[in-house]
């Protein structure tokens, strides 16, 4: 075991052996929530020193809180930096799926499913892990259908929802993502070249939707369109998914349908979210 030398590395057991009232008393819960609030505001994460300074709390007290959070995946530690972990992200997704954005968008997901007779989904961009997450689903009633559970994730570079979300991010974020390529497709292991993906993203922005024909899931196809917020930013998308053969036969109709529903949903949801924000401030 290496010995701690830098101020941001975990303290040696002897240094953290004495329980601190801040780490063990009633204030510890408030301090944990404050840690989550700070980390939610930065993609780069924070070091122990930065957290200590921001919270005006001793490192030993914070370390006593951070260790169990890392151990239970509520926080992730990479080197000296702490970030939100998969457990807290899943909790946030569950809350969002049940009580916030998805409840407002539910009617449009239902409309998409009803008009297409296929499976419809609301998806969200997970910027931390750079994947797309399914946060609401209405499955087709047809015997042969595409089905995936809420909470499932797909790569950004290959799925229709992932690529449409990627296409509408700030250019700096897109380039940061592309710098991690080339990418390997989960179907067949084919290489997705960076320049080809960049061209695909440009075409998606021009056409207003993304199409996947068996690239993400063998035998399945998807059409996705972005949901814009009041600031013109995109963190969610509507997705229509079906068996590939059936989707291919009606692709022009399905593309037009998804774009139309997503356009109306964007206007309605942006207004609703703005109204909610104003109400919370008043």
Short mmCIF file of C-alpha atoms in Angstrom, two decimals:
data_model
loop_
_atom_site.label_atom_id
_atom_site.label_comp_id
_atom_site.label_asym_id
_atom_site.label_seq_id
_atom_site.Cartn_x
_atom_site.Cartn_y
_atom_site.Cartn_z
CA UNK A 1 0.00 0.00 0.00
CA UNK A 2 1.43 3.39 -0.96
CA UNK A 3 1.83 6.04 1.69
CA UNK A 4 -0.05 9.33 1.32
CA UNK A 5 2.15 12.28 0.45
CA UNK A 6 -0.06 14.71 -1.51
CA UNK A 7 -2.68 16.77 0.27
CA UNK A 8 -5.44 15.40 -1.96
CA UNK A 9 -4.68 11.71 -1.37
CA UNK A 10 -6.61 9.76 1.29
CA UNK A 11 -5.27 10.28 4.77
CA UNK A 12 -3.47 7.43 6.51
CA UNK A 13 -5.66 5.47 8.94
CA UNK A 14 -3.91 6.89 11.98
CA UNK A 15 -4.73 10.43 10.89
CA UNK A 16 -8.42 9.67 10.44
CA UNK A 17 -8.85 7.33 13.40
CA UNK A 18 -10.49 9.84 15.77
CA UNK A 19 -14.16 10.37 14.86
CA UNK A 20 -15.04 13.96 14.10
CA UNK A 21 -18.41 15.35 15.32
CA UNK A 22 -19.07 16.86 11.90
CA UNK A 23 -18.62 13.48 10.22
CA UNK A 24 -20.67 11.47 12.70
CA UNK A 25 -23.28 13.86 14.09
CA UNK A 26 -26.55 15.25 12.69
CA UNK A 27 -24.66 17.70 10.48
CA UNK A 28 -23.16 14.85 8.45
CA UNK A 29 -26.30 14.40 6.33
CA UNK A 30 -26.35 18.08 5.42
CA UNK A 31 -22.65 17.90 4.61
CA UNK A 32 -23.19 14.88 2.31
CA UNK A 33 -25.93 16.74 0.43
CA UNK A 34 -23.63 19.75 0.10
CA UNK A 35 -20.96 17.50 -1.41
CA UNK A 36 -23.43 16.22 -4.01
CA UNK A 37 -24.54 19.77 -4.83
CA UNK A 38 -20.96 20.87 -5.43
CA UNK A 39 -20.03 17.87 -7.55
CA UNK A 40 -23.19 18.19 -9.64
CA UNK A 41 -21.95 21.56 -10.90
CA UNK A 42 -18.68 20.35 -12.42
CA UNK A 43 -17.85 17.65 -14.97
CA UNK A 44 -14.20 17.57 -13.87
CA UNK A 45 -14.97 16.60 -10.28
CA UNK A 46 -13.24 18.06 -7.21
CA UNK A 47 -10.30 17.13 -5.05
CA UNK A 48 -10.39 16.70 -1.29
CA UNK A 49 -8.67 20.07 -0.90
CA UNK A 50 -11.19 21.81 -3.15
CA UNK A 51 -14.11 20.27 -1.28
CA UNK A 52 -12.55 21.21 2.05
CA UNK A 53 -12.14 24.82 0.97
CA UNK A 54 -15.61 25.08 -0.58
CA UNK A 55 -17.33 23.61 2.48
CA UNK A 56 -14.99 25.16 5.05
CA UNK A 57 -14.60 21.73 6.58
CA UNK A 58 -11.52 19.77 7.76
CA UNK A 59 -10.19 17.18 5.32
CA UNK A 60 -10.37 14.46 7.97
CA UNK A 61 -14.10 15.10 8.46
CA UNK A 62 -14.79 15.06 4.74
CA UNK A 63 -12.73 11.94 4.19
CA UNK A 64 -14.84 10.10 6.76
CA UNK A 65 -17.89 10.98 4.64
CA UNK A 66 -16.30 10.37 1.24
CA UNK A 67 -15.00 6.86 1.92
CA UNK A 68 -18.39 5.14 2.44
CA UNK A 69 -19.90 7.11 -0.46
CA UNK A 70 -17.17 5.81 -2.77
CA UNK A 71 -17.57 2.31 -1.34
CA UNK A 72 -21.29 2.27 -2.17
CA UNK A 73 -20.83 3.85 -5.64
CA UNK A 74 -22.58 7.09 -4.72
CA UNK A 75 -19.29 8.77 -5.54
CA UNK A 76 -16.58 7.74 -7.98
CA UNK A 77 -12.91 8.45 -7.32
CA UNK A 78 -10.40 8.82 -10.14
CA UNK A 79 -6.95 9.69 -8.85
CA UNK A 80 -7.43 12.57 -6.46
CA UNK A 81 -10.77 13.74 -7.89
CA UNK A 82 -14.26 12.81 -6.78
CA UNK A 83 -17.29 12.74 -9.09
CA UNK A 84 -20.93 11.59 -8.81
CA UNK A 85 -21.01 7.80 -8.98
CA UNK A 86 -23.39 5.43 -10.80
CA UNK A 87 -25.60 4.92 -7.74
CA UNK A 88 -26.46 8.61 -7.32
CA UNK A 89 -26.87 9.01 -11.08
CA UNK A 90 -29.31 6.10 -11.16
CA UNK A 91 -31.19 7.61 -8.23
CA UNK A 92 -31.39 10.91 -10.07
CA UNK A 93 -32.65 9.17 -13.20
CA UNK A 94 -35.31 7.34 -11.21
CA UNK A 95 -36.50 10.57 -9.63
CA UNK A 96 -36.54 12.31 -12.98
CA UNK A 97 -38.37 9.41 -14.59
CA UNK A 98 -41.10 9.45 -11.98
CA UNK A 99 -41.57 13.06 -11.05
CA UNK A 100 -40.14 15.63 -13.42
CA UNK A 101 -39.28 15.85 -17.09
CA UNK A 102 -40.65 12.45 -18.05
CA UNK A 103 -44.02 13.15 -16.44
CA UNK A 104 -44.30 16.32 -18.53
CA UNK A 105 -43.22 14.49 -21.69
CA UNK A 106 -45.36 11.39 -21.10
CA UNK A 107 -48.22 12.57 -23.30
CA UNK A 108 -45.91 13.01 -26.29
CA UNK A 109 -44.31 9.60 -25.79
CA UNK A 110 -47.82 8.14 -25.71
CA UNK A 111 -48.81 10.04 -28.86
CA UNK A 112 -45.73 8.76 -30.66
CA UNK A 113 -46.55 5.18 -29.69
CA UNK A 114 -50.23 5.52 -30.62
CA UNK A 115 -49.64 7.06 -34.04
CA UNK A 116 -46.85 4.68 -35.03
CA UNK A 117 -48.08 1.49 -33.36
CA UNK A 118 -44.42 0.98 -32.39
CA UNK A 119 -42.42 1.36 -29.18
CA UNK A 120 -41.70 4.94 -28.10
CA UNK A 121 -39.13 6.21 -25.62
CA UNK A 122 -37.96 9.32 -23.85
CA UNK A 123 -34.17 9.35 -23.59
CA UNK A 124 -31.68 11.54 -21.75
CA UNK A 125 -28.03 12.40 -22.24
CA UNK A 126 -25.76 11.26 -19.41
CA UNK A 127 -22.90 13.73 -19.87
CA UNK A 128 -20.88 12.23 -17.05
CA UNK A 129 -20.60 8.77 -18.63
CA UNK A 130 -21.26 9.92 -22.21
CA UNK A 131 -24.12 7.52 -22.87
CA UNK A 132 -27.84 7.83 -23.59
CA UNK A 133 -30.26 6.56 -20.94
CA UNK A 134 -33.86 5.43 -21.50
CA UNK A 135 -35.98 7.21 -18.87
CA UNK A 136 -39.53 6.44 -20.06
CA UNK A 137 -40.99 3.77 -22.33
CA UNK A 138 -44.28 2.78 -23.93
CA UNK A 139 -43.97 -0.54 -25.73
CA UNK A 140 -45.78 -1.48 -28.91
CA UNK A 141 -48.71 -3.86 -28.56
CA UNK A 142 -47.63 -5.79 -31.64
CA UNK A 143 -46.49 -9.38 -31.10
CA UNK A 144 -43.08 -8.69 -32.61
CA UNK A 145 -41.71 -5.45 -31.22
CA UNK A 146 -38.64 -3.67 -29.94
CA UNK A 147 -38.48 -3.55 -26.15
CA UNK A 148 -35.93 -2.15 -23.70
CA UNK A 149 -36.38 -1.29 -20.05
CA UNK A 150 -36.22 2.09 -18.37
CA UNK A 151 -32.68 2.68 -17.13
CA UNK A 152 -31.01 0.92 -20.06
CA UNK A 153 -28.09 2.73 -21.67
CA UNK A 154 -26.67 2.84 -25.20
CA UNK A 155 -23.46 4.31 -26.66
CA UNK A 156 -23.78 7.82 -28.07
CA UNK A 157 -21.95 7.05 -31.30
CA UNK A 158 -24.14 4.21 -32.58
CA UNK A 159 -27.77 4.51 -31.42
CA UNK A 160 -30.27 6.89 -33.03
CA UNK A 161 -31.06 8.63 -29.74
CA UNK A 162 -27.39 8.78 -28.81
CA UNK A 163 -26.30 10.33 -32.09
CA UNK A 164 -29.09 12.89 -32.14
CA UNK A 165 -28.20 13.95 -28.59
CA UNK A 166 -24.53 14.11 -29.52
CA UNK A 167 -25.23 16.12 -32.67
CA UNK A 168 -26.90 18.96 -30.76
CA UNK A 169 -24.26 19.44 -28.08
CA UNK A 170 -21.87 22.42 -28.09
CA UNK A 171 -19.09 21.93 -30.62
CA UNK A 172 -16.43 21.83 -27.92
CA UNK A 173 -18.25 18.96 -26.18
CA UNK A 174 -18.64 17.10 -29.49
CA UNK A 175 -14.94 17.45 -30.29
CA UNK A 176 -14.03 16.24 -26.80
CA UNK A 177 -16.16 13.15 -27.39
CA UNK A 178 -14.78 12.54 -30.88
CA UNK A 179 -11.23 12.74 -29.54
CA UNK A 180 -11.84 9.41 -27.80
CA UNK A 181 -12.46 7.64 -31.13
CA UNK A 182 -12.39 5.66 -33.30
CA UNK A 183 -15.23 3.64 -31.85
CA UNK A 184 -16.17 -0.01 -32.10
CA UNK A 185 -19.78 -0.93 -32.90
CA UNK A 186 -21.48 -3.31 -30.44
CA UNK A 187 -22.95 -5.14 -33.45
CA UNK A 188 -20.32 -6.96 -35.49
CA UNK A 189 -17.44 -5.08 -33.91
CA UNK A 190 -17.07 -2.75 -36.88
CA UNK A 191 -14.94 0.37 -36.47
CA UNK A 192 -16.79 3.70 -36.58
CA UNK A 193 -14.29 6.26 -37.87
CA UNK A 194 -14.26 9.74 -36.35
CA UNK A 195 -14.60 11.61 -39.65
CA UNK A 196 -17.56 9.47 -40.71
CA UNK A 197 -19.26 10.13 -37.39
CA UNK A 198 -18.58 13.86 -37.71
CA UNK A 199 -20.25 13.85 -41.14
CA UNK A 200 -23.21 11.90 -39.72
CA UNK A 201 -23.66 14.48 -36.96
CA UNK A 202 -23.70 17.30 -39.50
CA UNK A 203 -26.34 15.49 -41.55
CA UNK A 204 -28.43 14.88 -38.42
CA UNK A 205 -28.43 18.62 -37.66
CA UNK A 206 -29.49 19.36 -41.23
CA UNK A 207 -32.29 16.78 -41.27
CA UNK A 208 -33.49 17.19 -37.68
CA UNK A 209 -33.38 13.50 -36.80
CA UNK A 210 -31.14 10.44 -36.58
CA UNK A 211 -31.77 6.95 -37.93
CA UNK A 212 -30.19 3.69 -36.79
CA UNK A 213 -30.69 0.54 -38.85
CA UNK A 214 -29.23 -2.36 -36.91
CA UNK A 215 -26.09 -0.52 -35.74
CA UNK A 216 -27.01 -0.45 -32.03
CA UNK A 217 -29.07 -3.66 -31.74
CA UNK A 218 -29.06 -6.35 -34.39
CA UNK A 219 -32.41 -6.58 -36.19
CA UNK A 220 -33.72 -3.35 -34.66
CA UNK A 221 -34.11 0.17 -36.02
CA UNK A 222 -34.70 3.55 -34.44
CA UNK A 223 -35.58 7.12 -35.35
CA UNK A 224 -34.86 9.90 -32.86
CA UNK A 225 -35.37 13.67 -32.77
CA UNK A 226 -34.12 16.25 -30.25
CA UNK A 227 -36.13 18.01 -27.55
CA UNK A 228 -35.01 21.63 -27.17
CA UNK A 229 -35.31 23.54 -23.91
CA UNK A 230 -36.08 27.25 -23.56
CA UNK A 231 -32.38 28.08 -24.11
CA UNK A 232 -32.18 26.03 -27.30
CA UNK A 233 -30.10 23.33 -25.63
CA UNK A 234 -30.68 19.58 -25.94
CA UNK A 235 -30.45 17.02 -23.16
CA UNK A 236 -33.42 14.78 -24.11
CA UNK A 237 -34.71 13.11 -27.27
CA UNK A 238 -37.76 11.18 -28.41
CA UNK A 239 -37.07 7.76 -29.91
CA UNK A 240 -39.26 5.49 -32.01
CA UNK A 241 -37.99 1.90 -32.25
CA UNK A 242 -39.16 -1.18 -34.14
CA UNK A 243 -37.93 -4.36 -35.84
CA UNK A 244 -35.68 -3.29 -38.70
CA UNK A 245 -37.70 -4.82 -41.54
CA UNK A 246 -40.90 -3.12 -40.44
CA UNK A 247 -39.25 0.25 -39.79
CA UNK A 248 -37.51 0.26 -43.16
CA UNK A 249 -40.81 -0.11 -45.03
CA UNK A 250 -42.28 3.01 -43.42
CA UNK A 251 -39.14 5.02 -42.69
CA UNK A 252 -40.14 8.32 -44.39
CA UNK A 253 -43.46 8.34 -42.52
CA UNK A 254 -41.80 7.50 -39.20
CA UNK A 255 -39.14 10.19 -39.64
CA UNK A 256 -41.78 12.83 -40.29
CA UNK A 257 -43.84 11.66 -37.32
CA UNK A 258 -40.94 11.75 -34.84
CA UNK A 259 -39.81 15.19 -36.01
CA UNK A 260 -43.35 16.58 -35.76
CA UNK A 261 -44.05 15.21 -32.27
CA UNK A 262 -40.61 16.26 -31.00
CA UNK A 263 -41.08 19.77 -32.36
CA UNK A 264 -44.42 20.21 -30.58
CA UNK A 265 -43.05 18.59 -27.44
CA UNK A 266 -40.08 20.97 -27.41
CA UNK A 267 -42.31 24.03 -27.44
CA UNK A 268 -44.67 22.68 -24.79
CA UNK A 269 -41.99 21.33 -22.46
CA UNK A 270 -39.82 24.45 -22.73
CA UNK A 271 -42.78 26.62 -21.73
CA UNK A 272 -43.73 24.27 -18.89
CA UNK A 273 -40.20 24.14 -17.49
CA UNK A 274 -39.87 27.92 -17.71
CA UNK A 275 -43.16 28.30 -15.85
CA UNK A 276 -41.98 25.88 -13.16
CA UNK A 277 -38.72 27.76 -12.72
CA UNK A 278 -40.50 31.11 -12.39
CA UNK A 279 -42.93 29.61 -9.90
CA UNK A 280 -40.09 28.24 -7.78
CA UNK A 281 -38.38 31.65 -7.65
CA UNK A 282 -41.53 33.59 -6.75
#
